Short mmCIF file of C-alpha atoms in Angstrom, two decimals:
data_model
loop_
_atom_site.label_atom_id
_atom_site.label_comp_id
_atom_site.label_asym_id
_atom_site.label_seq_id
_atom_site.Cartn_x
_atom_site.Cartn_y
_atom_site.Cartn_z
CA ASN D 233 51.55 87.06 -93.05
CA THR D 234 53.38 90.13 -91.78
CA LYS D 235 50.82 92.34 -93.53
CA LEU D 236 48.02 90.54 -91.71
CA GLU D 237 49.76 90.94 -88.37
CA THR D 238 50.28 94.64 -89.03
CA LEU D 239 46.62 95.02 -90.00
CA LEU D 240 45.50 93.16 -86.88
CA THR D 241 47.68 95.37 -84.68
CA ARG D 242 46.27 98.52 -86.31
CA CYS D 243 42.73 97.23 -85.80
CA LYS D 244 43.40 96.52 -82.12
CA GLU D 245 44.84 100.01 -81.66
CA ALA D 246 41.82 101.57 -83.41
CA ILE D 247 39.42 99.60 -81.20
CA LYS D 248 41.30 100.65 -78.07
CA ALA D 249 41.30 104.31 -79.12
CA HIS D 250 37.59 104.08 -79.94
CA GLN D 251 36.81 102.59 -76.53
CA GLU D 252 38.75 105.33 -74.74
CA LYS D 253 36.92 108.00 -76.77
CA GLN D 254 33.58 106.35 -75.99
CA VAL D 255 34.35 106.43 -72.25
CA ASP D 256 35.08 110.17 -72.54
CA LEU D 257 31.85 110.76 -74.47
CA VAL D 258 29.75 108.83 -71.95
CA THR D 259 31.32 110.81 -69.09
CA GLU D 260 30.62 114.08 -70.90
CA ARG D 261 27.04 113.02 -71.65
CA ASP D 262 26.38 112.09 -68.02
CA ASP D 263 27.80 115.44 -66.92
CA LEU D 264 25.49 117.28 -69.34
CA ILE D 265 22.46 115.27 -68.15
CA GLN D 266 23.34 116.17 -64.55
CA LYS D 267 23.55 119.89 -65.42
CA LEU D 268 20.27 119.72 -67.32
CA ASN D 269 18.54 118.04 -64.37
CA GLU D 270 19.87 120.70 -62.01
CA LYS D 271 18.57 123.49 -64.27
CA GLN D 272 15.15 121.85 -64.60
CA GLN D 273 14.75 121.86 -60.82
CA PHE D 274 14.77 125.67 -60.85
CA ILE D 275 12.08 125.95 -63.54
#
């Protein structure tokens, strides 16, 4: 039972870390799209 609780806690932490990383990646992607759009306006 304790092993299951430990596993569940580790899974929750992994999910939380993954979500935070995904937010960072989406922000970075949007920033790159913005820069690309700005460069395309000059072409």
